[in-house]
Short mmCIF file of C-alpha atoms and ligand atoms in Angstrom, two decimals:
data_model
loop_
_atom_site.label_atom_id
_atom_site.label_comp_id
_atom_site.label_asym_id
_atom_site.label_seq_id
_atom_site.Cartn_x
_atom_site.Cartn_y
_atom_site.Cartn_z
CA UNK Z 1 0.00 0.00 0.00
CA UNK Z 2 1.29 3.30 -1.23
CA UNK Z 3 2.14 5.84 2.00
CA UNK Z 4 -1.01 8.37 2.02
CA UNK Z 5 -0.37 12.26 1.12
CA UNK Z 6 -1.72 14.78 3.51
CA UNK Z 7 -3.84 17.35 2.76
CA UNK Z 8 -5.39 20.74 3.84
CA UNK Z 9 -8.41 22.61 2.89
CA UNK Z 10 -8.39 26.28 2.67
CA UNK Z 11 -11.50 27.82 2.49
CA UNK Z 12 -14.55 25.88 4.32
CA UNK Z 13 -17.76 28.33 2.70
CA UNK Z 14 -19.46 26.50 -0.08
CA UNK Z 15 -17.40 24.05 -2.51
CA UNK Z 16 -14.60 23.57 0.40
CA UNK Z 17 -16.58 21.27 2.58
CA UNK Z 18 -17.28 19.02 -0.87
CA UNK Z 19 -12.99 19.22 -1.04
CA UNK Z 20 -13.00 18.00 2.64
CA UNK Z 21 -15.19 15.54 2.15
CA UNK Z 22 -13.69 14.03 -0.83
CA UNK Z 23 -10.14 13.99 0.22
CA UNK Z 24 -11.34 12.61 4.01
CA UNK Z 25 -13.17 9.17 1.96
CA UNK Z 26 -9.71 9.29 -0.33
CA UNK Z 27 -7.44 6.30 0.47
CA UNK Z 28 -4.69 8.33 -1.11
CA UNK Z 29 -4.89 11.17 1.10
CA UNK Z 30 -4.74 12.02 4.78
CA UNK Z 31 -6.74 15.16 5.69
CA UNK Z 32 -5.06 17.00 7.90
CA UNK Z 33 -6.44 20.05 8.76
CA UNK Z 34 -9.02 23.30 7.22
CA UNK Z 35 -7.81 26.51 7.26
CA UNK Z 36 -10.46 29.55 7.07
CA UNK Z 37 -10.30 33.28 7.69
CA UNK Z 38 -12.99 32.60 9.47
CA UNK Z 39 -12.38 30.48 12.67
CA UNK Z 40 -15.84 29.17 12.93
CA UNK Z 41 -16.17 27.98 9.55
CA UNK Z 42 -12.99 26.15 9.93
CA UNK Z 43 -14.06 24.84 13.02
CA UNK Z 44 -17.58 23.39 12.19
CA UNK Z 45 -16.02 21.88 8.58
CA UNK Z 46 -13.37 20.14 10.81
CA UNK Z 47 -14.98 18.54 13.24
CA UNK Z 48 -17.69 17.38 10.61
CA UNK Z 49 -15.11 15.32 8.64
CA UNK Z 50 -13.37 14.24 11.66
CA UNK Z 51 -11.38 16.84 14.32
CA UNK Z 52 -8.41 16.91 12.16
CA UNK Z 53 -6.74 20.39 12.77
CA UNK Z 54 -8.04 24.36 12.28
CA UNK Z 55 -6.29 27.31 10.66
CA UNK Z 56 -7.05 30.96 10.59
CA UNK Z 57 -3.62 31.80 9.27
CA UNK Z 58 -2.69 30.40 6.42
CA UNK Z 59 1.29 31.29 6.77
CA UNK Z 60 1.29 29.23 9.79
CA UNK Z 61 -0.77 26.23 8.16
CA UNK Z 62 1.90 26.84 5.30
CA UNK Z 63 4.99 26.82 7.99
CA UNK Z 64 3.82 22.73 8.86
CA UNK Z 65 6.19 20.17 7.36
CA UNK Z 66 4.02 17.42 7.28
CA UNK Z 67 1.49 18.46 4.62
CA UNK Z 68 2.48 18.06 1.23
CA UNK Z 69 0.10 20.03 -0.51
CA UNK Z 70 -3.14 22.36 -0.18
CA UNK Z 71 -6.65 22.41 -1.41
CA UNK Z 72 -7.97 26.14 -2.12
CA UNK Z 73 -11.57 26.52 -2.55
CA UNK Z 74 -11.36 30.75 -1.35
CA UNK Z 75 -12.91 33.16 -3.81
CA UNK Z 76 -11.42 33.65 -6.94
CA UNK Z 77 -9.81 36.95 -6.85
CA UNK Z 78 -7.62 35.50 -3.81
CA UNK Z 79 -6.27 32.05 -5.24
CA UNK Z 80 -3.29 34.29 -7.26
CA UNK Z 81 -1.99 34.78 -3.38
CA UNK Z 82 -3.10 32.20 -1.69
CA UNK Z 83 -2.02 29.82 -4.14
CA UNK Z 84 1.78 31.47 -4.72
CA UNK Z 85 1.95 31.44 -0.78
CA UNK Z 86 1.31 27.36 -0.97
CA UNK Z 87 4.32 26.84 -3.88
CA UNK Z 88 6.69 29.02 -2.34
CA UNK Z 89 6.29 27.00 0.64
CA UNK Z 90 6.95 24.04 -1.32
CA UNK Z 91 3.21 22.32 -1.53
CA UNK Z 92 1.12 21.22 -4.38
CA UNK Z 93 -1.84 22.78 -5.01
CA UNK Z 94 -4.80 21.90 -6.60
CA UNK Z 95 -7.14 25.25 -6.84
CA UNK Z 96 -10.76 26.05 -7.35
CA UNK Z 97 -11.86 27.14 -11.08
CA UNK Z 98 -10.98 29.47 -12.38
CA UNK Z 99 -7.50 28.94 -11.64
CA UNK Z 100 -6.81 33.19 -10.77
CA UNK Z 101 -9.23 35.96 -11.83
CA UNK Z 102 -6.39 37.35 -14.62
CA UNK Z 103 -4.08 35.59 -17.44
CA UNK Z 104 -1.56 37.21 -16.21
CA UNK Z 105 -1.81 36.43 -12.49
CA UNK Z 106 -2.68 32.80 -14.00
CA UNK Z 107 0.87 32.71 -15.50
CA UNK Z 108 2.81 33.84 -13.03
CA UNK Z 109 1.18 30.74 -10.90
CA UNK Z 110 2.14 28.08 -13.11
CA UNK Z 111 5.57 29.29 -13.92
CA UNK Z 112 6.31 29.49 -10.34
CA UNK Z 113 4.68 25.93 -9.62
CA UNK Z 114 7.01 24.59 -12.90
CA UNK Z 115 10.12 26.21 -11.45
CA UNK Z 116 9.74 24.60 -8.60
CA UNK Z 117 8.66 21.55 -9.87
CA UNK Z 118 5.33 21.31 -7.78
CA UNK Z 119 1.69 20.26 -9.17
CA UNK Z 120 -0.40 22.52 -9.68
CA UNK Z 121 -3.51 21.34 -11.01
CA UNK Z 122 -7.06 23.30 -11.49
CA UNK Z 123 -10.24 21.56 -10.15
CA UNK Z 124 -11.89 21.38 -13.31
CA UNK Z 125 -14.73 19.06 -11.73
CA UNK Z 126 -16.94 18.37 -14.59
CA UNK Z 127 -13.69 17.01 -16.32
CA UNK Z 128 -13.72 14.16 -13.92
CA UNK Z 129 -17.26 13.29 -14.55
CA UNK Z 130 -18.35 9.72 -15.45
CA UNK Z 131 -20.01 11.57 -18.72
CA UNK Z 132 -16.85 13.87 -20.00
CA UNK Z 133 -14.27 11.14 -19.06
CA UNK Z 134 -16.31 8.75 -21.28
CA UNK Z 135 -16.55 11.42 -24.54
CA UNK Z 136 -13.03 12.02 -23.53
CA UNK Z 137 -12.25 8.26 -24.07
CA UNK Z 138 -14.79 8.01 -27.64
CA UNK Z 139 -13.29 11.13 -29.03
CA UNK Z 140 -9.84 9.78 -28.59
CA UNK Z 141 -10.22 6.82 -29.85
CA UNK Z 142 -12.27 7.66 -33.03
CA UNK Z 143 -15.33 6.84 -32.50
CA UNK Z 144 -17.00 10.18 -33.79
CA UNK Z 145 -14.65 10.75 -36.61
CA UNK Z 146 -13.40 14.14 -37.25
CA UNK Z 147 -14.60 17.03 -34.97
CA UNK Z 148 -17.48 18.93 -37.16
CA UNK Z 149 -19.02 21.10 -34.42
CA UNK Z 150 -19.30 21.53 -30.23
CA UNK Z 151 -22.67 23.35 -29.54
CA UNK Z 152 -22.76 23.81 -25.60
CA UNK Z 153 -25.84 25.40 -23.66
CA UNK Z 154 -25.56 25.96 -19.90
CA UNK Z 155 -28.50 27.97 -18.74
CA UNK Z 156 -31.01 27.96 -16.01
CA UNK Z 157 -32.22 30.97 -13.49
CA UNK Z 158 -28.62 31.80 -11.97
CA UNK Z 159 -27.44 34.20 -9.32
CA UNK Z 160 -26.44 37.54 -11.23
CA UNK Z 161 -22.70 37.82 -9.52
CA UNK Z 162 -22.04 41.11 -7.96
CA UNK Z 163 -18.50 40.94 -9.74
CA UNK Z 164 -18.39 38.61 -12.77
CA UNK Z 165 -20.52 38.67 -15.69
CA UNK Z 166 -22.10 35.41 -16.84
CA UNK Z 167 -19.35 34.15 -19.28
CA UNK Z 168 -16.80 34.37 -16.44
CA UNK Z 169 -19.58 32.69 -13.76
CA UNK Z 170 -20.60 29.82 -16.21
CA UNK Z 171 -18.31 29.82 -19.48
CA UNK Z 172 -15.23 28.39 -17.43
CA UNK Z 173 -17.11 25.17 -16.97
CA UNK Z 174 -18.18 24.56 -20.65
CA UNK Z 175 -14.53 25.78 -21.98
CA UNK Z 176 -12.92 23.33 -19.49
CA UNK Z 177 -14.66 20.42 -20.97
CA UNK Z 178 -14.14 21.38 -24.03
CA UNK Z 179 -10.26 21.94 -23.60
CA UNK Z 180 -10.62 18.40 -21.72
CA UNK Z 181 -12.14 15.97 -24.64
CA UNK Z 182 -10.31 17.72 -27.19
CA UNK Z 183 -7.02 15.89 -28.06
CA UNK Z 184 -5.33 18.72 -28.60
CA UNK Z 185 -6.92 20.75 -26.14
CA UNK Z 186 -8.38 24.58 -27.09
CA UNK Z 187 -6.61 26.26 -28.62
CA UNK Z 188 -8.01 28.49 -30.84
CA UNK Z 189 -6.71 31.69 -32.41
CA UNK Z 190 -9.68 33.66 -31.67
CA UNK Z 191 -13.02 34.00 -30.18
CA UNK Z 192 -16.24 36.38 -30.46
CA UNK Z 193 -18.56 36.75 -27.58
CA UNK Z 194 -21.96 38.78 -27.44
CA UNK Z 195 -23.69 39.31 -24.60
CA UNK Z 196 -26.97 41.11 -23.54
CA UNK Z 197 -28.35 42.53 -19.96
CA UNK Z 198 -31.98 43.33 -21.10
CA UNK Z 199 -32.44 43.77 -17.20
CA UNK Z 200 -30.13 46.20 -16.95
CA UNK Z 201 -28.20 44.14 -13.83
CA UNK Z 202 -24.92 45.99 -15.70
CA UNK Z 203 -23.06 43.10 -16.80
CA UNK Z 204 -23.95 40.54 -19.59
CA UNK Z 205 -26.83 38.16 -18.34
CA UNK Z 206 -26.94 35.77 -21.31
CA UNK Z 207 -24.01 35.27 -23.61
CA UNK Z 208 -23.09 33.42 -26.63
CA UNK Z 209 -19.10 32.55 -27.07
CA UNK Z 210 -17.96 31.45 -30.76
CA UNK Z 211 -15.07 29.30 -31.04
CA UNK Z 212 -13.70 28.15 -34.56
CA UNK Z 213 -11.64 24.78 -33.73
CA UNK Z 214 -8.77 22.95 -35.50
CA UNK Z 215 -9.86 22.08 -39.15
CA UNK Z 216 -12.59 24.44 -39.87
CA UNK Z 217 -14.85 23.16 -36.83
CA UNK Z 218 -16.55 25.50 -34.36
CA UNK Z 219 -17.76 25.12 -31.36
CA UNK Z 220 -20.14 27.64 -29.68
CA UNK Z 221 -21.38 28.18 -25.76
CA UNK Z 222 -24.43 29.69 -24.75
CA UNK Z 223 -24.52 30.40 -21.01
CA UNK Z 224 -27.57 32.19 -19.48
CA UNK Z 225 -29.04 33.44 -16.07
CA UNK Z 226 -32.26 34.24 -16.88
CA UNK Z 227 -33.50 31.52 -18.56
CA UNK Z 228 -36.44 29.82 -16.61
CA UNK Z 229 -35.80 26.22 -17.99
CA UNK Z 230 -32.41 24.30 -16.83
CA UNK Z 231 -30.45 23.16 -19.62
CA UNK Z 232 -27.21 20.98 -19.16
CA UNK Z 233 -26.22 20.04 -23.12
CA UNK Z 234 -23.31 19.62 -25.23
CA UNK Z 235 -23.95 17.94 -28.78
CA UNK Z 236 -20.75 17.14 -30.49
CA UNK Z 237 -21.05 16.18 -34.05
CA UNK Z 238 -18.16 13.79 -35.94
CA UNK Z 239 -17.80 12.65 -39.18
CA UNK Z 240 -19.02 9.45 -38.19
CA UNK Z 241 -21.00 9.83 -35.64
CA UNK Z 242 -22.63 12.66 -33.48
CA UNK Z 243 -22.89 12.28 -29.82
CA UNK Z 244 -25.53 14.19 -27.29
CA UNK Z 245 -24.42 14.80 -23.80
CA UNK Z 246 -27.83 15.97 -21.26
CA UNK Z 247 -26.52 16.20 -17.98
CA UNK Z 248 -29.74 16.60 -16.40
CA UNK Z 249 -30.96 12.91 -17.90
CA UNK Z 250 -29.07 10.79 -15.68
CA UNK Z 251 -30.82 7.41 -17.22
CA UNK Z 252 -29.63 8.03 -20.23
CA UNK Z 253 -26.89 11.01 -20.08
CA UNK Z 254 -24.97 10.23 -23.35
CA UNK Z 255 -26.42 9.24 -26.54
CA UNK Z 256 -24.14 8.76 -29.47
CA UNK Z 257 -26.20 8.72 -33.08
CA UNK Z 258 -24.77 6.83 -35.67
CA UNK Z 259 -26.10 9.08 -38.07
CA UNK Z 260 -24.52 11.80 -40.11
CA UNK Z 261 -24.00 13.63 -43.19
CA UNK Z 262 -22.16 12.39 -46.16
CA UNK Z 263 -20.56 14.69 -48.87
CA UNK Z 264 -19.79 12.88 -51.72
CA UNK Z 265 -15.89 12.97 -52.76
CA UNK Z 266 -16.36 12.23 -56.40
CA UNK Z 267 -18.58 15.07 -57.57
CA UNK Z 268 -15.96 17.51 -55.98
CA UNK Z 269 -14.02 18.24 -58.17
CA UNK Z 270 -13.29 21.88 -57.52
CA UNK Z 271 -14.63 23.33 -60.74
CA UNK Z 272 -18.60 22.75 -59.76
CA UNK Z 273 -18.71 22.08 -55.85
CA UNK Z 274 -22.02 23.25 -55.70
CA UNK Z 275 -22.87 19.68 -57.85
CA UNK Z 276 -21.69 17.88 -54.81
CA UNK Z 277 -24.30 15.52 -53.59
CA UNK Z 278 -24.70 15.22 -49.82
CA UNK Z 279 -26.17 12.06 -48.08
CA UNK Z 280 -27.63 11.61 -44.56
CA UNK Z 281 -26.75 8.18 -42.94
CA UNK Z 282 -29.30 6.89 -40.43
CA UNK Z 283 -28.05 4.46 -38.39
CA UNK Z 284 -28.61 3.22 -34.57
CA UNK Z 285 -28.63 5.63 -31.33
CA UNK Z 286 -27.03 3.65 -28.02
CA UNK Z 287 -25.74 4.63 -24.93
CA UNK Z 288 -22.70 3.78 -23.42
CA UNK Z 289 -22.91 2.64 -19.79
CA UNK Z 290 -21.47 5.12 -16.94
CA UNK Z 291 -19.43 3.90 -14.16
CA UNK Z 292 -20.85 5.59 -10.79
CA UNK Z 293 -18.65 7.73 -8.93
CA UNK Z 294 -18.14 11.36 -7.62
CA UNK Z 295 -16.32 13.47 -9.71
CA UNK Z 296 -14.60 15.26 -6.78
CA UNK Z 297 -13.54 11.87 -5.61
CA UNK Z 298 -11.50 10.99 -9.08
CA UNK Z 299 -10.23 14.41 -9.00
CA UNK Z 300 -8.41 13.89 -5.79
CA UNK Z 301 -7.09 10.40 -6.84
CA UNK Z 302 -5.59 12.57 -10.12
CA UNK Z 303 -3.88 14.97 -7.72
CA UNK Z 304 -2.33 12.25 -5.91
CA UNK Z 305 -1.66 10.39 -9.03
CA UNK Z 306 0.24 13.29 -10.50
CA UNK Z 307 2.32 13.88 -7.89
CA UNK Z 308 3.40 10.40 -7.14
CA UNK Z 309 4.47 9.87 -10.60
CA UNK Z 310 5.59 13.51 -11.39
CA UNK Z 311 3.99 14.45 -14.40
CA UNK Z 312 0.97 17.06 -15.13
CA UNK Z 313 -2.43 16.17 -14.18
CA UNK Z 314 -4.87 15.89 -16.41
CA UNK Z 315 -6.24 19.56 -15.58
CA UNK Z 316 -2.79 21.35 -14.98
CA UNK Z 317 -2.26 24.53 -14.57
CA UNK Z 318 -2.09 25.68 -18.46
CA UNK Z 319 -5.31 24.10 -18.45
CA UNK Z 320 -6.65 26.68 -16.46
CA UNK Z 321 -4.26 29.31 -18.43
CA UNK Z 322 -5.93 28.04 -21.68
CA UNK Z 323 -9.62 28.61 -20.21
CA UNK Z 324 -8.60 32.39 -18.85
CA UNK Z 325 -7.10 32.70 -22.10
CA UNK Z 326 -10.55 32.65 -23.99
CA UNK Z 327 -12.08 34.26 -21.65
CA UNK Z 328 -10.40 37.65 -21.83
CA UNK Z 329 -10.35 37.48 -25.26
CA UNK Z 330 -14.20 36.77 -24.66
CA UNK Z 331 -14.18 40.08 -22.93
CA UNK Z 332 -12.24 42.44 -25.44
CA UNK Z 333 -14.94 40.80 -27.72
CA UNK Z 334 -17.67 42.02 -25.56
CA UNK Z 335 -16.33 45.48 -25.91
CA UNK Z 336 -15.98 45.76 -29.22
CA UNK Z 337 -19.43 44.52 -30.57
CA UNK Z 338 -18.78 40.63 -30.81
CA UNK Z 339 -15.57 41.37 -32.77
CA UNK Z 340 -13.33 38.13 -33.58
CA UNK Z 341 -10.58 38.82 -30.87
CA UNK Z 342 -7.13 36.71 -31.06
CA UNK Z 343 -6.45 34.46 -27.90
CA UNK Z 344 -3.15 34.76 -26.53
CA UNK Z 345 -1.35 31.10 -26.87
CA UNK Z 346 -0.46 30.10 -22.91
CA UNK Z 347 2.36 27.53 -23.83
CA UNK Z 348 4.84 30.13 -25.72
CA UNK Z 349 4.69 32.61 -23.42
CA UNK Z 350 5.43 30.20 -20.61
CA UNK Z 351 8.50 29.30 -22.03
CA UNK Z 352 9.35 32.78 -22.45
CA UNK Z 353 8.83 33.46 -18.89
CA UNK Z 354 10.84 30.59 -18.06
CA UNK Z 355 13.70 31.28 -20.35
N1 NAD R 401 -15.70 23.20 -9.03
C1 NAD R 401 -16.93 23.66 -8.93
O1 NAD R 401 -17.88 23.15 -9.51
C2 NAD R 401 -17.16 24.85 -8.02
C3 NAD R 401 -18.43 25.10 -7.51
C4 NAD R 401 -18.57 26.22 -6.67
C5 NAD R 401 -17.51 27.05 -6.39
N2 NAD R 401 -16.31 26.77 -6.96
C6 NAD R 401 -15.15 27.63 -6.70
O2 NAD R 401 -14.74 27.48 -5.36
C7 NAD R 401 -14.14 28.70 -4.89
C8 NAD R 401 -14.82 29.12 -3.59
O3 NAD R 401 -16.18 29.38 -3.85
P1 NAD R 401 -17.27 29.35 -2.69
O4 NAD R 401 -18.58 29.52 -3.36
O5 NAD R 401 -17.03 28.18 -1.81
O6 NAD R 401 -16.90 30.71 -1.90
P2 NAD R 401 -17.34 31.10 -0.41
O7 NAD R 401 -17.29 32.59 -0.39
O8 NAD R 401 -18.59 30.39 -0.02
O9 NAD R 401 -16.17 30.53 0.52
C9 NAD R 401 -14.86 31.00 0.47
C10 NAD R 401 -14.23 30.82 1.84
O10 NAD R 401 -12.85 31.18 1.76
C11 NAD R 401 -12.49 31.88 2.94
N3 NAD R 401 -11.29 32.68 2.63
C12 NAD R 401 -11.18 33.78 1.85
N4 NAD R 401 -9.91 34.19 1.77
C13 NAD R 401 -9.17 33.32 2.53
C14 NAD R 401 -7.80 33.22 2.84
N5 NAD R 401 -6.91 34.07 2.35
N6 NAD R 401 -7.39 32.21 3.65
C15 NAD R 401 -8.28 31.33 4.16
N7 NAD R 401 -9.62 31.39 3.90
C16 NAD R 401 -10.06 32.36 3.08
C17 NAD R 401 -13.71 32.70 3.30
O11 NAD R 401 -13.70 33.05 4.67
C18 NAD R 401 -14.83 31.74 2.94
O12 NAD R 401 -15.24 30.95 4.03
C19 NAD R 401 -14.29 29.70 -6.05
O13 NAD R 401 -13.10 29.73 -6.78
C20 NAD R 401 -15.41 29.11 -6.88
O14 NAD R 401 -15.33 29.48 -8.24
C21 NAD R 401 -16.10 25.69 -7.74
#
């Protein structure tokens, strides 16, 4: 039996007691304490998951040789310092999406963690989902042929955020997944985003993110907070086959169609494409069977994973870079009418920063 990791929490509001939780039922990992601002928080999340030890400062949580790395579930605009704290103290960190509230700040975290040869991994939950690890797995190997299209829509009545619009609330979850199943990840070169507030809350409401892909495919994300019906969809159509993701169906959450569009090779000949005869294929509709588990749960075996055997996890740090990275070019697009905006590549300029 592998020697268990230890582990603290910091930040018991919301998600962290899910963390806690998780890494507590983990045979890989030892919790060892929570660590909150706020001393009853900390308190109440620690003796729920079993007395293990409570924080208020996080320097002297950080000080404690025997945990090897830290959860961070605090608000977004605090995980640039919390989380450069945790490396420069020589833990891995795995950190709450989105993985900073700037590129830049984003950066400057994963260049420090890969200096210092560290993890640092973004919880990218839905990636660790029965559902996306299984469209992961079909994409990869084939099974939907070339990547045609990615049409996501993530909308249901949602708390209008006092600070973040709704592509920076929502967006990160759908671009995640995306970056996730992709084998190359995203990538793209640029983006448009247009977004409305018809109630006049002063930030975009509902808002629809393009996204040409590799090859001439697109992919586009609708996310919405007004929107009385709850829709969880992504429909991802292949060459060969096209494959329906509801979230909300959980009988029955992905349907792959064996149906598709045909264009004939032989009548294009590139003097009269417009002759070219398209056929539909209709073929069977199944549905692969899902392994039960909590995403959370795989997420923290990943961590543990990646820093046993000292490689990236499967949501790294440029993973989160790469999300951030279309969504600020989401938001210069927002400012200038839906323009196309170019996406800043993370990988180059990490190496630049390294060099
Ligand atoms: N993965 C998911 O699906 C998912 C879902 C919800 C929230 N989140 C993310 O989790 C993070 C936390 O969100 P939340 O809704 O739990 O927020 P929250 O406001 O409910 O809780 C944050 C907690 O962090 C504490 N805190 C703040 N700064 C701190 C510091 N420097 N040191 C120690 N404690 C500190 C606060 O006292 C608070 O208790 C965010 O990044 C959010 O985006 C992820």
């Amino acid at each position: 039996m592998t020697t268990q990791l230890s582990v603290a929490v910091v930040g018991a509001g919301y998600w962290g007691p899910n963390l806690a939780r998780n890494f507590s039922a983990s045979r890989d990992w030892r919790l060892a304490a929570i660590c909150d601002l706020d001393g009853a928080k900390a308190a109440a999340l620690a003796e729920k998951v079993g007395h293990v030890d409570v924080h208020t400062d996080l320097a002297e949580l950080l000080e404690r040789d025997d945990i090897d790395a830290v959860a961070v579930a605090t608000p977004a605009r605090t995980h640039h310092a919390v989380v450069l704290a945790a490396l420069r103290a020589g833990k891995h960190v795995v950190v709450e999406k989105p993985l900073a509230d700037s590129r830049e700040r984003a950066l400057e975290m994963v260049a420090e963690a890969e200096e210092r040869g560290l993890t640092l991994m973004a919880d990218h939950t839905y990636c660790y989902t029965p559902a996306v690890l299984k469209i992961r797995e079909l994409i990869a190997e084939g099974a939907l042929g070339e990547l045609l299209f990615i049409d996501s829509v993530r909308i249901n009545l949602g708390l209008v955020q006092p600070d973040v619009d709704v592509f920076w609330d929502l967006a990160p979850h759908d671009l995640s997944i995306i970056d996730f199943i992709l084998p190359n990840g995203l990538r793209p070169a640029e983006v448009s985003a247009q977004g409305a507030d018809p109630l006049g809350a002063g930030r975009s409401c509902i808002g629809y993110l393009t996204v040409p892909l590799e090859n001439g495919a697109i992919a586009h994300v609708h996310v919405n907070w007004l929107s009385p019906t709850k829709i969880r969809s992504m429909v991802i159509g292949g060459t060969k086959r096209t494959l329906v993701w509801d979230d909300l169906n959980p009988q029955q959450r992905i349907s792959v169609y064996d149906r598709g569009v045909d264009l004939d090779q032989q009548s294009v000949d590139g003097v009269n494409r417009t002759a070219a005869a398209i056929s539909y294929r209709l073929g069977d509709t199944w549905s692969p069977a899902l392994p039960e588990h909590e995403a959370l749960g795989a997420m923290a075996a990943e961590f543990a994973t990646s820093i046993r055997e000292g490689r990236a996890a499967r949501t790294d740090g440029l993973a989160g870079l790469r999300v951030l990275s279309v969504l600020e070019a989401a938001s210069r697009s927002l400012g200038r009418a839906g323009r196309m905006e170019p996406v800043e590549a993370a990988e180059p300029i990490l190496t630049a920063v390294a060099s």
